[in-house]
Amino acid sequence: MNLDTQSLQPIINFIWTVADDVLINKYLENQYQDVILPMTVLRRLDLALEPTKDKVLKTHNEFKGKIDNLSGLLTSKEHGSGLAFYNTSPYTMKKLLADPKNIDANFLDYLNGYSENVQDIISKFKFRNQLETFENTGITFSLIEKFCSPKVELRPEKISPMAMGYMFEDLIRRFNEKTNAAAGRHFTPREIIELMTHLVYLPVKDKIQQGTYLVYDPCAGSGAMLTQSKRYATNPDGEIKSKATFHLYGQENTGEMYAVCKSDMLLKNEDPDKIKYGSTLSEYGFDPDLKFNFMLTNPPYGTSWKEDIGKLNVGTEKKVSIVDRRFNLPIKTFKGELEETCLTSRSNDGQLMFMLHMLSKMKDPKDGGSRIASVQNGSALFTGDAGSGESGIRQYILENDLLECIIQLPNDMFYNTGISTYIWIISNVKEERRKGKVQLINASSAEFYKNMRKPLGDKRVELTNDHIIKIQELYFAFEENEYSLIFDNEDFGFYQITVHQPERNANGEIIKDAKGKPKSDKELKDTENVPMKEDIQEYFEREVLPFAPDAWYDKSKMKLGYEISFTKYFYKHEPLRDLADIENDIMQLEKETDGLLKEIVE
């Protein structure tokens, strides 16, 4: 399953030359991808259909006008393409080059000949919008000739969906760098997908040998997580060798990535109708009651979901601002009472909203339950104070014992960001030893990655097979060591209390209100987070009163919070250097630079 990404660079580099050789001075730089991406997809589909072209044309010409719907025949192995799509025009891309004079009209005929599912792909790319520019600038022949070059070998049997996903991600990264645009999402390196699939499937390896399973990615991107997870589970030469049936479901709201994903589902003979277009949060494309056995995703983080808020059903009740049941869940108050609460993250970062969405799509444990692997950044762990939506989402996950493990990945793993990232493993069918527990694995140090020979954007490091095995062994061992710690769910919870100190007059005397109680000094008001396992009064007496003897807190206004701090748990104290060593270093430097200043001055 491992992918040699360096071997793909010559193809990517050649595709990139289309911009300099054909599109320059015809298109703005920020428009290059509007041509290059759809042409790459179309050429890949074109090559897949080449071997059966004559058979498809024969069947189409023989039965058109006699049968209302020819799709069944034209996709059959006996009479058609043997794939989920076809093209009934007399042209292939190579055949278009035989008639340069009429190439624009013939190219339109070629596009119109594709089956309805490919028309959806062409539409999402908005590719027909480019045809007028092609004709007016006279680049149609050069463009098609470039993509028919043997240097662009895009046949499905040569370039897997996993490799294709990588190629598109690298091309899009280059487009964004060229135009100084933010990608808005963080494409998932292949080795991280591999690690995620291992941690999702291996724990239930023996239980998924037969039957039917539904796999889902609510932020499908190029579809690599879906196709590779199925390949890992069913590969007859792999670790699991499942003979079960796996159905792949996904949703994507970026037109070009949706088109890429759907095209590869067609090539893999997966059901293209199980890939939906639109926002998962506000335009969920499947039956609300549909549940999934496995979910893998890398949701966009640091990305606004304000547009979705306006499309969700907004209520008027004080505690429920969004009526959607996915985001209204029962969590405990500090008094220990369950209270239904609208749990929404801040509008500029929707990653935890996707987590809630996936939780709502988990199968009931009595039906086998579900397992989830999701990549998040650090804000999902600790952003949001006690009482906030983010804290409430963490609280719901932990109080319902859904979190199995969080793995911190090395920095500089992604193509367009160097930030810290984490894989969350969620399950509602935990094995007995994990019940009530959470495992944290710190795989961020040099023992878990190797430096890349040549960086790809911000991606400077990668996981090898050995690193993946090392991480999964830590997971399966479920033991505490330098890289693995195990906690009770409650260890991440705390009570937030507001500490008051009395206001004093110029003479230092305490100012009291009409009831004779000390007035709180607003300037001295502070908060304390009391670990959930501790007695609040004992904590207050130990940690606060020795430093503020007149302080008090209001027991009726406490808040409950949850956060997970890798930095705190895996912090390694670096002792300060001995003064004598520092002095020796300074003396040595003085000796080495002795006379240097004199030379410079003279």
XYZ file of C-alpha atoms in Angstrom:
602
model
C 0.000 0.000 0.000
C 3.014 2.260 0.382
C 3.449 4.724 -2.480
C 6.721 5.922 -3.994
C 5.688 9.529 -4.522
C 9.044 10.498 -6.009
C 8.403 8.213 -8.992
C 5.334 10.293 -9.866
C 7.225 13.585 -10.049
C 8.193 13.288 -13.763
C 4.516 12.888 -14.751
C 3.438 15.744 -12.478
C 6.233 17.940 -13.809
C 5.212 17.203 -17.408
C 1.551 18.007 -16.716
C 2.727 21.226 -15.082
C 4.487 22.232 -18.346
C 1.042 22.553 -19.963
C 0.800 25.901 -18.179
C 4.086 27.236 -19.610
C 3.779 25.664 -23.056
C 0.062 26.081 -23.829
C -1.819 28.265 -21.365
C 0.639 31.108 -20.746
C -0.660 34.471 -22.035
C -4.006 32.800 -22.729
C -5.052 32.301 -19.096
C -4.283 34.042 -15.817
C -2.144 32.006 -13.427
C -5.064 31.518 -11.038
C -7.049 29.939 -13.926
C -4.529 27.258 -14.927
C -6.092 24.592 -12.746
C -9.490 25.150 -14.422
C -7.957 23.558 -17.519
C -5.227 21.225 -16.278
C -7.226 19.316 -13.647
C -10.251 18.422 -15.819
C -8.012 17.552 -18.778
C -6.040 15.173 -16.568
C -9.235 13.457 -15.401
C -10.678 13.258 -18.928
C -7.479 11.769 -20.326
C -7.509 9.147 -17.574
C -11.130 8.236 -18.391
C -10.314 8.299 -22.100
C -7.485 5.786 -21.680
C -9.696 3.486 -19.615
C -12.270 3.381 -22.437
C -9.826 2.974 -25.351
C -9.709 -0.876 -25.348
C -13.516 -1.187 -25.620
C -14.193 1.800 -27.888
C -15.153 -0.219 -30.971
C -17.415 -2.540 -28.970
C -19.272 0.415 -27.384
C -19.772 2.117 -30.763
C -21.035 -1.107 -32.356
C -23.574 -1.667 -29.560
C -24.667 1.985 -29.572
C -25.183 2.105 -33.327
C -27.016 -1.219 -33.342
C -29.478 -0.489 -30.542
C -29.991 3.305 -30.481
C -33.594 4.090 -31.243
C -34.596 0.531 -30.382
C -34.066 0.667 -26.605
C -34.902 3.691 -24.470
C -32.048 3.262 -21.979
C -28.816 1.814 -23.326
C -26.758 2.315 -20.149
C -27.020 -1.321 -19.071
C -25.749 -2.577 -22.430
C -23.072 0.089 -22.837
C -21.561 -0.654 -19.405
C -21.758 -4.450 -19.667
C -18.604 -6.508 -20.187
C -20.101 -8.411 -23.101
C -21.451 -5.503 -25.142
C -19.920 -2.346 -23.650
C -17.078 -0.837 -21.682
C -17.230 -3.185 -18.694
C -17.026 -0.035 -16.573
C -19.644 2.159 -14.927
C -19.315 4.775 -17.724
C -18.883 5.005 -21.501
C -18.503 7.395 -24.435
C -20.647 7.063 -27.578
C -18.884 9.693 -29.702
C -16.714 8.343 -32.556
C -13.665 10.012 -31.025
C -10.939 9.314 -28.539
C -8.515 12.071 -27.618
C -5.935 10.623 -30.008
C -8.468 10.418 -32.859
C -9.313 14.090 -32.337
C -5.762 14.970 -33.399
C -6.357 13.434 -36.851
C -8.617 16.338 -37.872
C -6.967 19.588 -36.645
C -9.236 21.818 -38.751
C -12.420 20.648 -37.006
C -10.961 19.867 -33.627
C -13.093 22.346 -31.636
C -16.424 20.998 -32.929
C -15.200 17.421 -32.623
C -13.966 17.990 -29.067
C -17.435 19.219 -28.060
C -18.931 16.122 -29.711
C -16.425 13.991 -27.774
C -17.448 15.581 -24.444
C -21.154 15.220 -25.240
C -20.657 11.515 -25.891
C -19.850 10.690 -22.296
C -22.394 8.965 -20.072
C -24.451 10.950 -17.589
C -22.198 10.214 -14.593
C -19.191 11.679 -16.421
C -21.312 14.662 -17.506
C -21.685 15.399 -13.787
C -17.894 15.406 -13.455
C -17.481 17.729 -16.456
C -20.175 19.997 -15.002
C -18.550 20.206 -11.543
C -15.259 21.168 -13.198
C -17.226 23.829 -15.171
C -15.117 22.622 -18.073
C -17.454 23.582 -20.908
C -16.915 27.203 -19.850
C -13.354 26.870 -21.215
C -14.251 25.725 -24.741
C -14.853 29.200 -26.140
C -11.447 30.347 -24.870
C -9.816 27.241 -26.380
C -11.327 28.044 -29.784
C -10.679 31.798 -29.666
C -7.037 31.348 -28.690
C -6.454 28.336 -30.935
C -4.990 26.102 -28.241
C -7.326 23.092 -28.476
C -5.020 20.989 -30.653
C -1.873 21.810 -28.617
C -3.669 21.079 -25.356
C -4.991 17.667 -26.424
C -1.663 16.781 -28.077
C 0.122 17.528 -24.818
C -2.140 15.216 -22.821
C -1.784 12.452 -25.418
C 1.978 12.433 -24.990
C 3.431 9.083 -23.816
C 5.038 11.073 -20.998
C 1.576 11.389 -19.413
C 0.826 7.739 -18.638
C -2.469 7.953 -16.782
C -3.941 4.500 -17.449
C -5.745 3.163 -14.345
C -3.608 0.000 -14.413
C -0.457 2.176 -14.336
C -1.599 4.907 -11.931
C -3.705 3.753 -8.978
C -6.411 5.948 -7.407
C -4.027 6.427 -4.473
C -1.291 7.695 -6.818
C -3.814 9.789 -8.743
C -5.006 11.416 -5.540
C -1.435 12.294 -4.663
C -0.838 13.764 -8.141
C -3.908 15.985 -7.917
C -3.011 17.118 -4.435
C 0.505 18.013 -5.547
C -0.807 19.895 -8.586
C -3.311 21.829 -6.471
C -0.556 22.620 -3.958
C 1.525 24.057 -6.806
C -1.398 26.122 -8.104
C -1.962 27.564 -4.629
C 1.722 28.421 -4.203
C 1.802 30.033 -7.647
C -1.089 32.339 -6.771
C -0.288 32.746 -3.041
C -3.684 31.241 -2.268
C -4.460 29.319 0.892
C -5.471 25.743 0.188
C -8.287 25.847 2.754
C -7.753 22.187 3.515
C -4.895 19.871 4.331
C -4.501 16.925 1.988
C -3.633 13.707 3.727
C -0.280 12.088 2.928
C -0.574 8.468 1.839
C 1.352 7.085 4.816
C -1.055 8.750 7.266
C -3.977 7.133 5.436
C -2.144 3.829 5.774
C -1.714 4.296 9.538
C -5.378 5.282 9.918
C -6.635 2.234 8.031
C -4.459 -0.052 10.170
C -5.853 1.376 13.398
C -9.446 1.244 12.179
C -9.497 -2.292 10.773
C -6.851 -4.368 12.571
C -8.552 -4.333 16.005
C -11.630 -5.984 14.447
C -9.804 -8.050 11.854
C -11.434 -11.344 12.856
C -14.930 -9.853 12.944
C -14.984 -8.482 9.367
C -14.066 -11.565 7.353
C -17.607 -11.952 5.997
C -20.687 -9.776 5.561
C -21.318 -6.254 4.274
C -19.741 -3.077 5.650
C -20.286 0.609 4.946
C -17.273 2.945 4.884
C -17.734 6.728 4.934
C -15.685 9.909 4.553
C -17.681 13.141 5.101
C -14.809 15.202 3.628
C -13.889 12.844 0.814
C -11.437 14.995 -1.153
C -9.930 12.829 -3.895
C -11.455 9.714 -2.306
C -8.113 8.163 -1.359
C -9.159 7.311 2.208
C -12.157 5.383 0.933
C -10.463 3.434 -1.842
C -7.317 2.680 0.152
C -9.201 1.577 3.250
C -11.175 -0.912 1.158
C -8.014 -2.101 -0.553
C -6.306 -2.632 2.781
C -9.211 -4.640 4.186
C -9.762 -6.838 1.119
C -6.284 -7.266 -0.372
C -5.780 -11.058 -0.632
C -2.062 -10.545 0.017
C -2.628 -8.153 2.926
C -2.931 -8.507 6.689
C -6.739 -8.788 6.864
C -7.722 -10.656 3.650
C -11.420 -9.971 4.234
C -13.882 -11.546 1.825
C -16.627 -9.166 2.983
C -18.339 -6.587 0.750
C -17.376 -2.968 1.420
C -19.543 -0.101 0.122
C -17.846 3.311 -0.110
C -19.733 6.518 0.725
C -18.395 10.048 0.616
C -19.326 13.705 0.347
C -17.259 16.620 -0.935
C -18.186 20.285 -1.346
C -15.323 21.403 -3.610
C -16.384 20.896 -7.208
C -12.996 19.937 -8.606
C -12.202 17.464 -5.824
C -15.693 15.968 -6.050
C -15.070 15.455 -9.768
C -11.695 13.805 -9.102
C -13.217 11.536 -6.448
C -16.171 10.509 -8.595
C -13.965 9.800 -11.606
C -11.809 7.400 -9.607
C -14.878 5.682 -8.186
C -15.997 5.097 -11.783
C -12.608 3.651 -12.693
C -12.668 1.368 -9.638
C -16.191 0.171 -10.536
C -17.507 1.608 -7.299
C -21.008 3.078 -7.204
C -20.571 6.758 -8.212
C -23.992 7.599 -6.735
C -22.532 6.962 -3.279
C -20.366 10.073 -3.712
C -22.421 13.198 -3.032
C -21.732 16.840 -3.736
C -22.370 19.595 -1.204
C -21.641 20.567 2.380
C -21.843 17.640 4.789
C -22.869 19.915 7.660
C -25.788 21.695 5.986
C -26.566 19.618 2.864
C -25.993 16.032 3.977
C -26.561 13.914 0.893
C -27.676 10.570 2.320
C -30.643 9.171 4.239
C -30.468 10.642 7.769
C -30.927 7.153 9.222
C -28.042 5.624 7.278
C -25.272 4.458 9.631
C -21.707 3.391 8.833
C -19.385 0.709 10.203
C -16.170 2.614 9.521
C -15.447 6.310 9.053
C -12.143 7.908 8.085
C -11.623 11.593 7.403
C -9.351 14.620 7.477
C -11.815 17.511 7.916
C -10.843 21.084 7.051
C -9.612 22.906 10.128
C -9.155 26.583 10.690
C -11.845 26.962 8.021
C -15.066 28.900 8.535
C -18.404 27.110 8.534
C -20.425 30.361 8.780
C -22.129 29.640 5.470
C -23.414 26.338 6.852
C -24.869 27.983 9.949
C -27.302 29.984 7.858
C -28.564 26.840 6.117
C -29.105 24.822 9.286
C -32.441 24.861 11.071
C -32.060 27.632 13.649
C -34.372 27.618 16.646
C -35.422 30.288 19.134
C -34.908 28.531 22.471
C -32.233 30.052 24.661
C -30.090 26.910 24.990
C -30.719 25.508 21.510
C -29.616 27.763 18.661
C -29.423 24.986 16.037
C -32.249 22.466 16.004
C -30.358 19.775 14.036
C -30.215 16.661 16.227
C -26.585 15.988 15.288
C -25.529 19.030 17.292
C -27.880 18.816 20.293
C -26.641 16.284 22.803
C -27.014 15.553 26.519
C -23.990 16.454 28.659
C -23.621 16.755 32.427
C -23.729 20.029 34.307
C -21.380 20.602 37.240
C -24.245 19.381 39.457
C -24.121 16.002 37.680
C -27.445 16.460 35.884
C -27.835 15.628 32.168
C -28.884 18.628 30.127
C -29.426 18.739 26.354
C -27.073 21.346 24.964
C -26.450 22.785 21.521
C -22.802 21.909 20.903
C -21.262 24.023 18.179
C -17.666 25.081 17.700
C -16.710 28.649 16.942
C -17.674 29.585 13.394
C -14.097 29.965 12.138
C -13.196 26.302 12.736
C -15.625 23.488 11.972
C -13.476 20.385 12.491
C -15.253 19.299 15.686
C -18.604 19.773 13.945
C -17.580 17.039 11.522
C -16.724 14.901 14.535
C -20.269 15.344 15.907
C -21.661 14.536 12.479
C -19.713 11.251 12.406
C -20.811 10.372 15.942
C -24.414 10.675 14.767
C -23.687 8.170 11.989
C -22.295 5.435 14.250
C -24.081 2.092 14.253
C -25.624 0.914 17.493
C -23.253 -1.389 19.457
C -25.808 -4.190 19.244
C -25.466 -3.933 15.434
C -21.701 -4.160 15.604
C -20.938 -0.520 16.403
C -18.535 1.750 14.528
C -14.893 2.761 14.415
C -13.676 6.234 13.394
C -10.242 7.640 12.535
C -10.068 11.410 12.117
C -7.133 13.782 11.686
C -7.456 16.965 13.756
C -5.164 19.825 14.624
C -4.306 20.905 18.178
C -7.259 23.236 18.645
C -9.650 20.268 18.792
C -7.815 19.149 21.940
C -7.878 22.310 24.004
C -9.517 25.306 22.284
C -12.581 26.583 24.106
C -12.940 27.325 27.785
C -15.185 25.437 30.213
C -18.785 25.791 29.073
C -17.840 26.398 25.421
C -19.066 24.284 22.513
C -15.618 22.787 21.892
C -15.244 21.778 25.536
C -18.785 20.364 25.481
C -18.001 18.225 22.425
C -14.927 16.777 24.156
C -17.073 16.237 27.253
C -19.701 14.322 25.287
C -17.077 12.093 23.660
C -15.316 11.323 26.948
C -18.410 10.940 29.141
C -19.800 8.433 26.643
C -16.492 6.534 26.618
C -16.040 6.892 22.843
C -12.391 7.964 22.688
C -9.896 5.109 22.422
C -6.674 6.829 21.495
C -5.102 10.042 20.190
C -1.789 9.917 18.324
C 0.350 13.009 17.895
C 2.025 12.957 14.481
C 5.355 14.585 13.590
C 5.269 18.204 12.452
C 5.835 19.001 8.760
C 3.840 15.960 7.622
C 1.419 17.850 5.361
C 1.990 19.511 1.998
C 0.701 22.937 2.961
C 1.131 23.264 6.714
C 3.751 22.447 9.332
C 1.391 22.492 12.326
C 0.918 19.715 14.864
C -1.707 17.150 13.875
C -3.350 14.274 15.713
C -5.254 11.119 14.777
C -8.315 10.485 16.952
C -9.517 6.870 17.184
C -13.179 6.719 18.211
C -15.223 3.572 18.947
C -18.501 2.686 20.631
C -17.443 -0.968 20.925
C -14.271 -0.694 22.988
C -12.548 -3.871 24.064
C -12.795 -4.537 27.804
C -9.316 -3.316 28.796
C -9.908 0.054 27.085
C -13.265 0.806 28.695
C -13.155 4.016 30.707
C -9.620 4.675 29.438
C -7.896 6.872 26.859
C -4.463 6.164 25.402
C -2.249 9.037 24.268
C 0.646 8.209 21.938
C 3.363 10.762 21.244
C 4.753 9.850 17.829
C 6.108 13.323 17.100
C 9.800 12.706 17.842
C 12.545 11.699 15.396
C 12.104 8.007 16.252
C 8.867 8.059 14.232
C 9.810 9.727 10.959
C 12.535 10.242 8.411
C 13.470 13.430 6.613
C 12.503 13.517 2.960
C 15.263 13.777 0.401
C 13.365 16.604 -1.268
C 10.551 18.491 0.533
C 7.134 18.770 -1.119
C 5.841 22.181 -0.120
C 5.733 22.173 3.684
C 6.021 18.381 3.818
C 9.565 17.669 4.956
C 9.178 14.369 6.793
C 7.421 11.053 6.153
C 6.536 7.810 7.888
C 8.111 4.607 6.621
C 6.504 1.181 6.987
C 8.686 0.592 10.046
C 7.408 3.789 11.677
C 3.785 2.805 11.011
C 4.371 -0.612 12.561
C 6.098 0.977 15.561
C 3.098 3.267 16.192
C 0.518 0.522 15.811
C 2.529 -1.717 18.156
C 2.314 1.010 20.816
C -1.440 1.110 20.246
C -1.934 -2.639 20.515
C 0.367 -3.041 23.519
C -1.792 -0.543 25.460
C 0.976 -0.001 28.008
C 2.584 3.048 29.552
C 6.090 3.983 28.456
C 8.047 6.941 27.135
C 5.709 7.330 24.153
C 2.410 5.960 25.476
C 0.328 7.082 28.448
C -3.028 5.764 29.647
C -5.619 7.881 31.449
C -9.085 7.559 32.921
C -11.690 9.558 31.007
C -12.163 11.779 34.084
C -8.494 12.810 34.045
C -9.290 15.296 31.277
C -12.206 16.920 33.110
C -12.107 19.912 35.440
C -14.385 22.256 37.342
C -13.796 25.894 36.549
C -14.407 28.139 39.538
C -14.293 31.914 39.635
C -12.139 33.173 42.485
C -13.177 36.478 44.052
C -11.206 38.760 46.327
C -12.693 41.652 48.306
C -12.534 45.224 47.134
C -10.750 47.530 49.608
C -10.805 51.261 50.226
C -7.799 53.543 50.515
C -7.269 52.463 54.136
C -7.165 48.811 53.157
C -10.529 48.043 54.719
C -12.885 45.599 52.956
C -15.846 47.254 51.206
C -19.160 45.509 51.811
C -22.456 45.552 49.955
C -25.925 46.347 51.378
C -26.181 42.803 52.772
C -22.911 43.119 54.604
C -21.034 40.793 52.271
C -17.620 41.691 50.809
C -17.823 43.278 47.362
C -15.803 41.478 44.712
C -12.876 43.407 43.232
C -13.261 43.115 39.455
C -9.542 43.693 38.948
C -8.625 40.718 41.127
C -11.234 38.280 39.808
C -9.636 35.118 38.436
C -10.466 31.512 37.510
C -9.076 28.190 38.702
C -9.446 24.828 36.943
C -9.894 22.137 39.585
C -9.185 18.567 38.373
C -12.391 16.545 38.350
C -10.940 13.868 40.585
C -10.132 16.364 43.338
C -12.383 17.760 46.056
C -13.022 21.414 45.137
C -12.912 22.752 48.686
C -9.702 20.905 49.503
C -8.117 22.209 46.301
C -9.263 25.748 47.096
C -7.840 25.598 50.593
C -4.531 24.209 49.329
C -3.961 26.193 46.151
C -5.743 29.506 46.693
C -6.222 30.470 50.349
C -2.508 30.416 51.293
C -1.988 33.204 48.746
C -5.336 35.011 49.093
C -6.766 34.371 52.594
C -9.892 36.508 51.955
C -10.780 34.790 48.646
C -14.008 32.900 47.976
C -15.828 31.233 45.071
C -19.491 30.918 44.150
C -20.476 27.235 44.287
C -23.615 27.865 42.222
C -21.737 29.261 39.208
C -19.127 26.651 38.465
C -18.551 25.311 34.954
C -17.520 21.892 33.735
C -14.726 21.662 31.161
C -12.633 19.105 29.288
C -9.277 19.510 27.568
C -6.446 17.218 26.483
C -2.935 18.672 26.709
C -0.188 16.601 25.089
C 2.357 19.226 26.075
C 1.526 18.804 29.766
C 1.516 15.013 29.737
C 4.622 14.472 27.611
C 6.619 17.466 28.813
C 10.299 16.729 29.315
C 12.177 19.059 31.612
C 15.429 20.255 30.111
C 17.722 21.224 33.028
C 19.585 24.503 32.751
C 23.248 24.216 31.889
C 25.760 24.464 34.689
C 27.189 27.986 35.089
C 30.727 26.605 35.020
C 30.098 25.036 31.592
C 28.700 28.298 30.248
C 31.721 30.200 31.628
C 34.134 27.734 29.979
C 32.346 28.141 26.626
C 32.600 31.925 26.855
C 36.314 31.741 27.696
C 36.891 29.377 24.760
C 35.082 31.745 22.377
C 37.216 34.647 23.616
C 40.379 32.675 22.856
C 39.129 31.715 19.372
C 38.266 35.320 18.513
C 41.318 36.851 20.165
C 42.777 39.503 17.860
C 39.801 39.361 15.459
C 38.514 42.797 16.467
C 42.026 44.229 16.141
C 42.306 42.836 12.595
C 38.942 44.313 11.618
C 39.807 47.762 12.988
C 43.257 47.857 11.414
